[in-house]
Coordinates of C-alpha atoms in Angstrom, one line a residue:
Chain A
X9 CA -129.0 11.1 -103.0
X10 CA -128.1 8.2 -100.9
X11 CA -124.7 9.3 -100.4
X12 CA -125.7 12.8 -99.5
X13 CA -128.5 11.0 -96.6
X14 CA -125.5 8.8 -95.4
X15 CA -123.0 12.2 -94.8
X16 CA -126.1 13.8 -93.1
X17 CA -126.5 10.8 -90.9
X18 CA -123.2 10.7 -90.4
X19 CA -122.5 14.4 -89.2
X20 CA -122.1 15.6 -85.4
X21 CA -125.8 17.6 -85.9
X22 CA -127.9 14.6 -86.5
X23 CA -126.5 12.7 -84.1
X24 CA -126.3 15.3 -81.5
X25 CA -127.9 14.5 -78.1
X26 CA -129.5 16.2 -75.3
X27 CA -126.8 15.2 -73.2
X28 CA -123.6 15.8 -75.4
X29 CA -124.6 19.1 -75.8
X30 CA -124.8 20.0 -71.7
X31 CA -121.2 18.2 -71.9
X32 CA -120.0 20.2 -74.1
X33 CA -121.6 22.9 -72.6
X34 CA -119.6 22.3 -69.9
X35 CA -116.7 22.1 -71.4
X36 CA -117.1 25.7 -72.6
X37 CA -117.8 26.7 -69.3
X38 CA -114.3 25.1 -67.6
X39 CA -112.7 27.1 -70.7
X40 CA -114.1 30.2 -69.7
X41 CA -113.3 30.3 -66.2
X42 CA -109.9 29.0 -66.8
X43 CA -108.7 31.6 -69.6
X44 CA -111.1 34.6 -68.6
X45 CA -111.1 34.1 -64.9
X46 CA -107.6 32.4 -64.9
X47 CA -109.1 29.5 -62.8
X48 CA -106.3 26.6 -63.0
X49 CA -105.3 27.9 -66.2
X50 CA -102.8 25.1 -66.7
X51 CA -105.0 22.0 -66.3
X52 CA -108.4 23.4 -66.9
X53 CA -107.5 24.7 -70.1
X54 CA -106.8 20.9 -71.5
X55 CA -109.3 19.0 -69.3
X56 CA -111.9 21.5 -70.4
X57 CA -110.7 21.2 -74.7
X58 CA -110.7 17.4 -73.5
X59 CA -114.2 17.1 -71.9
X60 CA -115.2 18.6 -75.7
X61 CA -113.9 16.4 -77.9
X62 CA -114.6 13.4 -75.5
X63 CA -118.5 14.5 -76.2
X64 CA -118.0 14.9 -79.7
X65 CA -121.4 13.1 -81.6
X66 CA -121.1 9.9 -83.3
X67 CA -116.9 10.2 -83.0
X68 CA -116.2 8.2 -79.9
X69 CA -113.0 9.6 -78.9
X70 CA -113.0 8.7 -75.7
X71 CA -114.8 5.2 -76.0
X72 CA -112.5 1.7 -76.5
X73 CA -113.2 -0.3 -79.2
X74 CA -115.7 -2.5 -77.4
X75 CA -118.0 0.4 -76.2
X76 CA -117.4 1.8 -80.1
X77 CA -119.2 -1.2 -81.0
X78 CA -122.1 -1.5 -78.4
X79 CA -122.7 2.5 -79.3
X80 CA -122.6 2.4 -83.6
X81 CA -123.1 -1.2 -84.5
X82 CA -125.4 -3.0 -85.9
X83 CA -128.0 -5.0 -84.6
X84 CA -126.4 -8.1 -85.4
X85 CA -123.2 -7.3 -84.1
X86 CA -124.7 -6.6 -80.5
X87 CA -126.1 -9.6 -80.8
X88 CA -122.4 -11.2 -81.3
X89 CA -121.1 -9.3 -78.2
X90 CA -124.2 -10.4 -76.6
X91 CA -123.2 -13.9 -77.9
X92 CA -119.4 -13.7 -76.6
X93 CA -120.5 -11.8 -72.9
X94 CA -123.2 -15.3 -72.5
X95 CA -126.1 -12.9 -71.8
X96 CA -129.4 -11.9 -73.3
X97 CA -129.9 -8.5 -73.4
X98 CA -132.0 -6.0 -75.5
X99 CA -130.4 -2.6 -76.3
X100 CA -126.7 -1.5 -75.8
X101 CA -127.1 -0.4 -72.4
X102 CA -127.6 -3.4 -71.1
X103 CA -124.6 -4.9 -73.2
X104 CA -122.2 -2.1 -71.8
X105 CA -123.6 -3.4 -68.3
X106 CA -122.8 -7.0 -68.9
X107 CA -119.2 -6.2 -70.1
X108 CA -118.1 -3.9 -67.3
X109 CA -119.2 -7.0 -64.8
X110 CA -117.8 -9.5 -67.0
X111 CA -114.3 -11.6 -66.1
X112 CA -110.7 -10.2 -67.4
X113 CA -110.7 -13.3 -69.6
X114 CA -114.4 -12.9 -71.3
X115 CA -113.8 -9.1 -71.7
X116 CA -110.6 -10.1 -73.5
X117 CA -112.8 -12.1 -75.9
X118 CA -115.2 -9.2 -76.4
X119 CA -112.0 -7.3 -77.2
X120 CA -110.8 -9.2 -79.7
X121 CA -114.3 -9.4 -81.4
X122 CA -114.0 -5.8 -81.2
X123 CA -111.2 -5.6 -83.1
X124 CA -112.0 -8.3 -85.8
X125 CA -114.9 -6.1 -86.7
X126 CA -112.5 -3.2 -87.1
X127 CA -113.2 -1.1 -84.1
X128 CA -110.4 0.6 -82.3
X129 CA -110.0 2.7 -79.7
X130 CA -110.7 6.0 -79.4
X131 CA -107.8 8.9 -79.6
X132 CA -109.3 10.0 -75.8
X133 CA -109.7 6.4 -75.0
X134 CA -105.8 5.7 -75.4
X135 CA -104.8 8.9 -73.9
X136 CA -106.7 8.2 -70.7
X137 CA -105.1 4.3 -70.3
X138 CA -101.7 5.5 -71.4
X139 CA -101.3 8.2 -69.2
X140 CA -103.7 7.6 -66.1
X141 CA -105.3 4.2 -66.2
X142 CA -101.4 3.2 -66.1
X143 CA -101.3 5.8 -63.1
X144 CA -97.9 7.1 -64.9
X145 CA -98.8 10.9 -65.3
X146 CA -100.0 11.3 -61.1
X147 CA -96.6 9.8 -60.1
X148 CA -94.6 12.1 -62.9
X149 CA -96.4 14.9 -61.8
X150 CA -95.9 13.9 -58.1
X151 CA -92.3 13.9 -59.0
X152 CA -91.9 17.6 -60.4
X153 CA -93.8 18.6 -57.3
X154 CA -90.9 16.8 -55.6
X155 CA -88.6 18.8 -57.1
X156 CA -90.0 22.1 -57.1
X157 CA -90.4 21.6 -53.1
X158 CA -88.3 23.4 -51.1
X159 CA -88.2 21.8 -47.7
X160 CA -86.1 24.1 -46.3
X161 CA -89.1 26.0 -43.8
X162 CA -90.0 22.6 -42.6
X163 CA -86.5 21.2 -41.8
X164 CA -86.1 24.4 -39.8
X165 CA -89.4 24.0 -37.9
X166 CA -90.6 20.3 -38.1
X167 CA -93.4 20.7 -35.5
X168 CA -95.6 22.2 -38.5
X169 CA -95.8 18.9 -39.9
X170 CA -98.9 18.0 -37.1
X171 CA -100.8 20.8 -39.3
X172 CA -100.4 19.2 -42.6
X173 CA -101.5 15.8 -40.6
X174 CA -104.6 17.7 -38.7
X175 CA -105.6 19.0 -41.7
X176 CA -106.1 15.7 -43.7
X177 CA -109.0 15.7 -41.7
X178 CA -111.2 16.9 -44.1
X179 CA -110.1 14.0 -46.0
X180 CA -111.7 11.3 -43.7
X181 CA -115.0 13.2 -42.4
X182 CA -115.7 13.4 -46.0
X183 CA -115.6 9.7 -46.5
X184 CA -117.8 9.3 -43.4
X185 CA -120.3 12.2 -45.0
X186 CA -120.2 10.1 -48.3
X187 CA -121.3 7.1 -46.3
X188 CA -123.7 9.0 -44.4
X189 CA -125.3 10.8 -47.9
X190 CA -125.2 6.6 -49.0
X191 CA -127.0 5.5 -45.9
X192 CA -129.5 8.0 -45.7
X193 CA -130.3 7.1 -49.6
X194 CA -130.1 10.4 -50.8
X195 CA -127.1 9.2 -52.9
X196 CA -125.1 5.5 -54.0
X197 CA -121.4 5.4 -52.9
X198 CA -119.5 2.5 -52.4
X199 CA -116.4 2.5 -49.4
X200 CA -114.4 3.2 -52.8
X201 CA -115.7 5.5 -54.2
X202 CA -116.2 7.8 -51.1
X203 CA -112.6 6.9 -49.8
X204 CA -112.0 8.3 -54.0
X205 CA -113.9 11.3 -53.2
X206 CA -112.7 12.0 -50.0
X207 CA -109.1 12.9 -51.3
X208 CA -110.8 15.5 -52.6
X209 CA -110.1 17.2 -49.1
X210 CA -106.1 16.7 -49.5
X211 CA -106.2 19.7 -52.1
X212 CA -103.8 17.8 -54.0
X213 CA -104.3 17.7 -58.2
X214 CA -102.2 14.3 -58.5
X215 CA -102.7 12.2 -55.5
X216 CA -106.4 12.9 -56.2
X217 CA -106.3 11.6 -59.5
X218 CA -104.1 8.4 -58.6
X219 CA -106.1 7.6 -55.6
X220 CA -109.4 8.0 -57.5
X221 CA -108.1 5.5 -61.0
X222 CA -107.0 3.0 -58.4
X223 CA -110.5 2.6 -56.0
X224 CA -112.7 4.1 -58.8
X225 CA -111.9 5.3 -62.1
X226 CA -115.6 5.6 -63.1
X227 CA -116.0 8.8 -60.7
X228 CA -112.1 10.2 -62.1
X229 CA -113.4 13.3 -64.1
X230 CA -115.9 14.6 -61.4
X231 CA -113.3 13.9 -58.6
X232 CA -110.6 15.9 -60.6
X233 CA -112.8 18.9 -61.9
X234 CA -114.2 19.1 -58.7
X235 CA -110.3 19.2 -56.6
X236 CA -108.9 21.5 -59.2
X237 CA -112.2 24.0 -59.1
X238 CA -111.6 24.2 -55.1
X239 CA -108.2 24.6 -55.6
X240 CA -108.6 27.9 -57.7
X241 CA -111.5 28.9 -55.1
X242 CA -108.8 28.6 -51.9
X243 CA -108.5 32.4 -51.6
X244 CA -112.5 32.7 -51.4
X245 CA -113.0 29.3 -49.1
X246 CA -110.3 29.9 -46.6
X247 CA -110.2 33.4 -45.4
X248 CA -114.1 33.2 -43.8
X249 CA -112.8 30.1 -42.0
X250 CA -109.8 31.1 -40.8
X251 CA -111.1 34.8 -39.4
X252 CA -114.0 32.8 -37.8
X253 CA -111.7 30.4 -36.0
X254 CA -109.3 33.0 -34.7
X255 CA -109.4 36.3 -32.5
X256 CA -107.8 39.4 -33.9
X257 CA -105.1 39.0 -31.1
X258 CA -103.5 35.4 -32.3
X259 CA -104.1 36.6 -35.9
X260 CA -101.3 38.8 -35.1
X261 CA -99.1 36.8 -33.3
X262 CA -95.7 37.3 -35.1
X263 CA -93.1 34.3 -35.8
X264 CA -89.4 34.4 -34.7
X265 CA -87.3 34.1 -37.6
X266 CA -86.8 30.7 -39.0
X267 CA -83.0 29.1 -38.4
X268 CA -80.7 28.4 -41.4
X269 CA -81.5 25.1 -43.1
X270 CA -77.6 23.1 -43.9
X271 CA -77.2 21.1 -47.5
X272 CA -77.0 18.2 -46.2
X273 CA -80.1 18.1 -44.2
X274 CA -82.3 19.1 -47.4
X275 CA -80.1 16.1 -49.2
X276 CA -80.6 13.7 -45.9
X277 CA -84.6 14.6 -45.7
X278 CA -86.0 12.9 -48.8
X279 CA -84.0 10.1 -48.1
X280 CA -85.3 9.6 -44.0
X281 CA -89.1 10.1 -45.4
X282 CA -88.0 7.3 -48.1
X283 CA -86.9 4.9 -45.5
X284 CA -90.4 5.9 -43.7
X285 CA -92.3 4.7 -46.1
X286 CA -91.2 1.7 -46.9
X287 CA -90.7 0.6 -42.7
X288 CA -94.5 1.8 -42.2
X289 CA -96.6 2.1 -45.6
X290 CA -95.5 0.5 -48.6
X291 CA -98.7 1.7 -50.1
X292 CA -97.8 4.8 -50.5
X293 CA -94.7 4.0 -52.1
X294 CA -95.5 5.2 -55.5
X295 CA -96.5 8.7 -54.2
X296 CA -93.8 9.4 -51.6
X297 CA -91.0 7.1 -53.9
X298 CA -91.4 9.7 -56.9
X299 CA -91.7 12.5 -54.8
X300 CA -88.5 11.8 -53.0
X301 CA -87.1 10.8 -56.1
X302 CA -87.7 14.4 -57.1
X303 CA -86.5 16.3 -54.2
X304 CA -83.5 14.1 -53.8
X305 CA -82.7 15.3 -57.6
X306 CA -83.1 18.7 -56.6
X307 CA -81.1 18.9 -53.4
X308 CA -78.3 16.7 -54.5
X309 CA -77.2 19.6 -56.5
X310 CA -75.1 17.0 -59.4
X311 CA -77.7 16.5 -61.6
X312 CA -79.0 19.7 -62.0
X313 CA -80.1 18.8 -66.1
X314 CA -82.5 16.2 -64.4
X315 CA -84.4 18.3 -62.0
X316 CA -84.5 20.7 -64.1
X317 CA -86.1 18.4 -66.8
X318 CA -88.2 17.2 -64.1
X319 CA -89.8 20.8 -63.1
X320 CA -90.4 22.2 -66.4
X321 CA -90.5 20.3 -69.4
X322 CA -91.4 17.5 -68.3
X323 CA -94.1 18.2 -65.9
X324 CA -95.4 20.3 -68.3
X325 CA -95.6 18.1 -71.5
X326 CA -97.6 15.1 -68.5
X327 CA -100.0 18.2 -67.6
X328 CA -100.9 18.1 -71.0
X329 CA -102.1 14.6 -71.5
X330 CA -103.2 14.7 -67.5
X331 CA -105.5 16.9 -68.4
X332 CA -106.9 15.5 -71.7
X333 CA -107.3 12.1 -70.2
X334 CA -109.3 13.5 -67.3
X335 CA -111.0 15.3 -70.4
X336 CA -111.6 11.9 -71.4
X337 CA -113.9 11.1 -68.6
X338 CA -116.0 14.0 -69.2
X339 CA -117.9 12.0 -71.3
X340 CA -121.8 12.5 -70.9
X341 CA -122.7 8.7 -70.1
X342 CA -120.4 9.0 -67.2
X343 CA -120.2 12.2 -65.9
X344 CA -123.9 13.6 -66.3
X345 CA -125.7 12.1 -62.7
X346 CA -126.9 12.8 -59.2
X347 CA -123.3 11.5 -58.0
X348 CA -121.3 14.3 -59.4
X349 CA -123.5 16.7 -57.9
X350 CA -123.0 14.8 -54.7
X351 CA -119.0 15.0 -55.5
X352 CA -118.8 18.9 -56.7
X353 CA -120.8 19.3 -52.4
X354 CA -118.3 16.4 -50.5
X355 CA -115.9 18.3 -52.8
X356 CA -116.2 21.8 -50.9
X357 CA -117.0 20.4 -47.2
X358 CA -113.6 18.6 -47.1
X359 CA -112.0 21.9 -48.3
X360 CA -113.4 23.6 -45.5
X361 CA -113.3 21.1 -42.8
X362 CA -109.3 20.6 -43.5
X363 CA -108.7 24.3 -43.1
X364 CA -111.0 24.6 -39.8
X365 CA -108.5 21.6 -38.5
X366 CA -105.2 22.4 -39.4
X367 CA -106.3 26.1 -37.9
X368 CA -107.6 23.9 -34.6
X369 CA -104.7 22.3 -34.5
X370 CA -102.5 25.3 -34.5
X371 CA -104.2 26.5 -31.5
X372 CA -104.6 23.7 -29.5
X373 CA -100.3 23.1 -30.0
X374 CA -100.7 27.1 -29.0
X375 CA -101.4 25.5 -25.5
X376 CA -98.7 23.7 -24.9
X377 CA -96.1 25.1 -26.4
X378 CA -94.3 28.2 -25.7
X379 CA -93.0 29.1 -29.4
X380 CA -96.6 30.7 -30.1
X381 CA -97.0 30.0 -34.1
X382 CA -100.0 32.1 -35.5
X383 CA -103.1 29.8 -36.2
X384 CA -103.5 31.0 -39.7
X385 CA -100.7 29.2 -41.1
X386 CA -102.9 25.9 -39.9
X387 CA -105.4 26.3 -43.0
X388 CA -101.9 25.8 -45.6
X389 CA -102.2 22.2 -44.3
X390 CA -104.6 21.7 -46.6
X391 CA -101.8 21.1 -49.4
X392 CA -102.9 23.6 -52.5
X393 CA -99.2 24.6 -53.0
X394 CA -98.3 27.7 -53.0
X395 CA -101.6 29.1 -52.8
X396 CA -103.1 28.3 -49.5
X397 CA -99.6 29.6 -47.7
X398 CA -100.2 33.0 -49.7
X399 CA -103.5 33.3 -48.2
X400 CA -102.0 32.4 -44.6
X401 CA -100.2 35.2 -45.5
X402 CA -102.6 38.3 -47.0
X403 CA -105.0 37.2 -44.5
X404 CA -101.8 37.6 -41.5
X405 CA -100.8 40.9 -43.1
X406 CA -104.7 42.6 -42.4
X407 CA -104.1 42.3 -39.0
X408 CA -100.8 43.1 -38.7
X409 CA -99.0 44.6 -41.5
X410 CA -95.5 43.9 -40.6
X411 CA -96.4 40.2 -40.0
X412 CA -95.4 38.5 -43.2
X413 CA -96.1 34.2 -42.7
X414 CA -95.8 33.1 -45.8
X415 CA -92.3 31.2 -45.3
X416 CA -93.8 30.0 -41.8
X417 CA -97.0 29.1 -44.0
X418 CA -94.9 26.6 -46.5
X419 CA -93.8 24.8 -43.6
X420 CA -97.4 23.2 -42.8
X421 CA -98.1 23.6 -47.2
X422 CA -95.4 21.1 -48.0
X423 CA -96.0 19.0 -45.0
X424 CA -100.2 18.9 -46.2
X425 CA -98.3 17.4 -49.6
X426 CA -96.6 14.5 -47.2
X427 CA -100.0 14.5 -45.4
X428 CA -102.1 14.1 -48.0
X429 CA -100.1 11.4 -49.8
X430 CA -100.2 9.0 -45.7
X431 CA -103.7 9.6 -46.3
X432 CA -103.7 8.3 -50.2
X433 CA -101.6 5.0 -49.0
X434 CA -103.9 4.3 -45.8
X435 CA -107.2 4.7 -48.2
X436 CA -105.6 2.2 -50.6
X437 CA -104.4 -0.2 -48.4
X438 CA -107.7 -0.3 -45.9
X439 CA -109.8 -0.3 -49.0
X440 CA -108.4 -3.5 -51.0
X441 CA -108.2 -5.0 -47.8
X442 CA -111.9 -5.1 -47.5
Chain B
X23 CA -123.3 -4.2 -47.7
X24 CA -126.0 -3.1 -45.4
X25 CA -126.8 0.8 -44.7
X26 CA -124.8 -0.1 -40.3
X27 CA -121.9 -1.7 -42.2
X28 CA -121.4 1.5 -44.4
X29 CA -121.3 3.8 -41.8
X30 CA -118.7 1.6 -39.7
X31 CA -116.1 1.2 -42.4
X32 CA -116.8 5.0 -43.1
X33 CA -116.1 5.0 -39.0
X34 CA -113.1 2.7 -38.5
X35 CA -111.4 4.4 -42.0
X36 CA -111.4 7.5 -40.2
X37 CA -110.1 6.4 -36.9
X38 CA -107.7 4.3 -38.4
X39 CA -106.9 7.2 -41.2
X40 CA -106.5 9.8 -39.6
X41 CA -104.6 7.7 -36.5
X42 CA -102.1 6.6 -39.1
X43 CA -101.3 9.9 -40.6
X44 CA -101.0 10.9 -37.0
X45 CA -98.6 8.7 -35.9
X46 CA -96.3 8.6 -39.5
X47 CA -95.9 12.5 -39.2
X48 CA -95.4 12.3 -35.1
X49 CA -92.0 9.8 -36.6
X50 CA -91.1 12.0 -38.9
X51 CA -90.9 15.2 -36.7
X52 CA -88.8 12.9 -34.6
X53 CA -87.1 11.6 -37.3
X54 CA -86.2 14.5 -39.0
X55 CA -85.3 16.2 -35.9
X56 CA -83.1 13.4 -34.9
X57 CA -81.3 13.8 -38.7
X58 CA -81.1 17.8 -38.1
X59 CA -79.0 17.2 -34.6
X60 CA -76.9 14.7 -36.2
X61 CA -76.4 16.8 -39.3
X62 CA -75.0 19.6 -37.7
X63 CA -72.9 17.8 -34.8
X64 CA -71.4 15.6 -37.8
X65 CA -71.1 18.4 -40.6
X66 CA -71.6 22.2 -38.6
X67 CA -71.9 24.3 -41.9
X68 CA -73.3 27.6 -40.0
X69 CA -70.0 27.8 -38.0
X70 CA -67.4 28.6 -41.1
X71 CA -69.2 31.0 -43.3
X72 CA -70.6 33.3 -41.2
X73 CA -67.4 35.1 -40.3
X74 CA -66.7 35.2 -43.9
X75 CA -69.6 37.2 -44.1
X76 CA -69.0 39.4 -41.4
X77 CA -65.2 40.5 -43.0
X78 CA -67.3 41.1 -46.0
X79 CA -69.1 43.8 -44.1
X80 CA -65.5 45.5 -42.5
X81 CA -64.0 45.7 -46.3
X82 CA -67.5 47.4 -47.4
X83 CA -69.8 44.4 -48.7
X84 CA -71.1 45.5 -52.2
X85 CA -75.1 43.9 -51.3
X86 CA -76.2 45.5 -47.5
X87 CA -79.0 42.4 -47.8
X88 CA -76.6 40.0 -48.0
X89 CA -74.7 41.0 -44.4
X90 CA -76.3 39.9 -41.7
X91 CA -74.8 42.2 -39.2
X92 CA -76.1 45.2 -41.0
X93 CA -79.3 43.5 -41.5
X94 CA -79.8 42.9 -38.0
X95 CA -78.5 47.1 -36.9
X96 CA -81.0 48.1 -39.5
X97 CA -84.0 45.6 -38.2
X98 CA -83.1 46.9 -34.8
X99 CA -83.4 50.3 -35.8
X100 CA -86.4 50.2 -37.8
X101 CA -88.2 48.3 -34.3
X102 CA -86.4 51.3 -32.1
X103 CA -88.3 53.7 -34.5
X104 CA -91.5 52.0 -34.3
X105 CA -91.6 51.6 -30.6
X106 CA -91.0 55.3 -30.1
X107 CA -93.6 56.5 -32.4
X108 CA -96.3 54.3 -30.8
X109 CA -95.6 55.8 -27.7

């Protein structure tokens, strides 16, 4: 009889929790819209399996060996954490506290206890520091982008690299509304965690997540469900923002035809951005340096095998642990609070505010320029590649239907990609200079 | 970090931000354009293949998309035709 009590006790139904089950709730839900409504297919398929199995009762997939411990053990071993953290504390909780707070060195100690009482880390909990905490998968993925980006439309009109940079806007009013939303009380951001969810704005899966597991890991999964939901909701944000900012006249405004691009300036481009970076923003190294890398291996045309790797396989086999490690943080400890609610909102102003800016922008170079270029392909500064230069595109074609934009639009699309990743560097760097 | 002190980083990191980002893209336009003059002074690529193309067209090219002489007749037709009928 014992045994059967202890496999009872032991099951996912006993020790299910209110919480767990919204998580996993959840989960379902990102499953549903990714397979049924096709949202993000590619990431919000795994994230969403993740985000179940992280919340998985009494498993602990996505816990390390120390949290493991506070969560199952017994009441004497809490007291031995207790013991090796030098606090006094009554339930787990408090423990958990103690050791996030606590020096490399004495959570080292706590580790090793950890492991002496034969906890290990969870299956989630190793995915997540192998593949994001190392910030590895962001700059892999950052380099298939590299070399599935055709620069090509920007080369042959380089001025639409002020859209991608006016619409990186959204980035930074977001970090003043998460302030703001932190000053008024209504919610608890640090200049970290609002420079983390202000990236949100760049529309950019990767630099998201590495710019969000360098200033502030604990936000990483609402962050990254939140910039991959608006990215599969471009085509309903934009087009309401776009037709408000524009008259029918300049939505019709047609493009002359874009010059021929040469080899050697797609092989020379990568190269002048690398030399960029490292003159003006080292931080930003890691994000530009792979994507570079990327594109170089693309346009160099002699390794062919590599890029190739680079655009399929590989990117594909990092999307998969990408998106179980973000699973990871799904967890219902972490995710379930007022903040992420606060996150999913900042998440859709910066969306907006970036396409209202880069569409601005457009118009205002309108002025002084005499090569009109037609303010929708403004909004693609927001990066969301390809998908914000096809709406420049539908929404061009309802006003004119001979008008096609869409090779104007990857001009600004790419350079939001370039845009996005200055902005990632300048967050970094002004942040750990604090 | 009191509630002033908030909103001023918030302030500074978006002057500062979005000046950067600003003035790194303002370089590259120059820079690249810069590379694009020098590229085709140094190595002119457009020159040498275009009358290839155009011989093509003489001999009866096999792909009417791939000639750009043709293209451009047929574009300049199709524009002819529109103007007329709006009129």
């Amino acid at each position: 009889m014992d045994k059967v009590i202890a496999l009872w006790e032991g099951s996912g139904l006993y020790n299910l929790e209110l919480n767990a089950l919204i998580m996993i709730a959840i989960g379902f839900l990102l499953l549903y819209l990714a397979i049924h409504k096709n949202f993000e297919p590619l990431l919000l398929v795994p994230i969403g399996f993740g985000g179940i199995l992280a919340n998985i009762p009494a498993a602990g997939l996505a816990y390390s060996a120390v949290e493991q411990m506070a969560h199952v053990g017994t009441v004497e071993q809490l007291n031995q954490l207790a013991a090796v953290l030098g606090v006094q504390v009554e339930n787990y909780k408090q423990v958990l506290d103690a050791y996030y707070t606590a020096p490399a060195a004495v959570q080292g100690a706590a580790q090793e206890l950890a492991a002496d009482l034969n906890y290990a880390n969870g299956m989630m909990y190793n995915f997540y520091s192998i593949a994001i905490g190392s910030t590895v998968a962001p700059l892999l993925i950052f380099m298939g982008v590299g070399a599935m980006t055709d620069f090509g439309p920007l080369l042959a009109n380089p001025r639409t690299l002020f859209l991608g940079a006016a619409a990186q806007f959204g980035i930074f009013a977001t970090v003043l509304g998460a302030v703001g939303l932190t000053s008024l009380g209504i919610m608890d951001f640090s200049v970290a965690q609002a420079a983390a969810i202000g990236i949100i704005g760049g529309a950019d899966g990767p630099t998201a997540i590495y710019v969000s597991s360098v200033l502030a890991p604990e936000l990483l999964g609402a962050i990254a469900v939140s910039a991959y939901s608006y990215m599969a909701l471009v085509p309903m944000i934009q087009p309401p923002i776009m037709k408000a900012l524009t008259t029918e006249k300049e939505r019709a405004i047609e493009m002359v035809q874009l010059r021929h691009v040469s080899k050697l300036e797609k092989i020379m481009f990568p190269l002048v951005l690398l030399v960029l970076v490292a003159l003006l923003l080292p931080d930003a190294a890691p994000l530009l340096g792979m994507f570079c890398f990327g594109n170089l291996m693309r346009e160099c045309g002699v390794v062919d095998r590599l890029s190739d790797t680079a655009q399929n396989a590989l990117i594909n086999t990092v999307t998969i642990f990408l998106g179980l490690s973000v699973g990871s943080k799904l967890v219902a400890d972490k995710f379930l609070s007022a903040e992420t609610l606060g996150i999913l909102s900042l998440g859709i102003v910066a969306f907006g505010i970036g396409t209202a800016a880069g569409v601005l922008m457009a118009k205002m170079m309108n002025l002084f320029s005499k090569q009109k270029i037609n303010p929708l392909i403004g909004s693609a500064g927001v990066s969301a590649v390809p998908m914000a230069a096809r709406v420049s595109n539908k929404v061009g074609l309802e006003s004119n239907p001979h008008n096609f934009l869409l090779m104007h639009a990857m001009g600004p699309n790419v350079a939001g990609v370039i845009g996005s990743a200055v902005a990632a560097g300048v967050m970094i760097k002004y942040v750990s200079a604090l | 970090m009191s509630q002033a002190e908030l909103i001023n980083e918030g302030l500074s990191l978006m002057v500062f931000g979005m000046g950067f980002v600003f003035i790194f893209l303002t370089l590259l336009v120059f820079a690249t354009g810069l590379m694009s003059k020098v590229v085709q002074t140094i190595a002119p690529e457009d020159a040498a293949p275009a009358p290839r193309k155009a011989a093509a067209s003489i001999t009866g090219a096999a792909d009417p998309a791939a000639d750009p002489v043709l293209l451009a007749v047929i574009n300049d037709a199709i524009s002819q035709h529109r103007a007329r009928r709006k009129s």
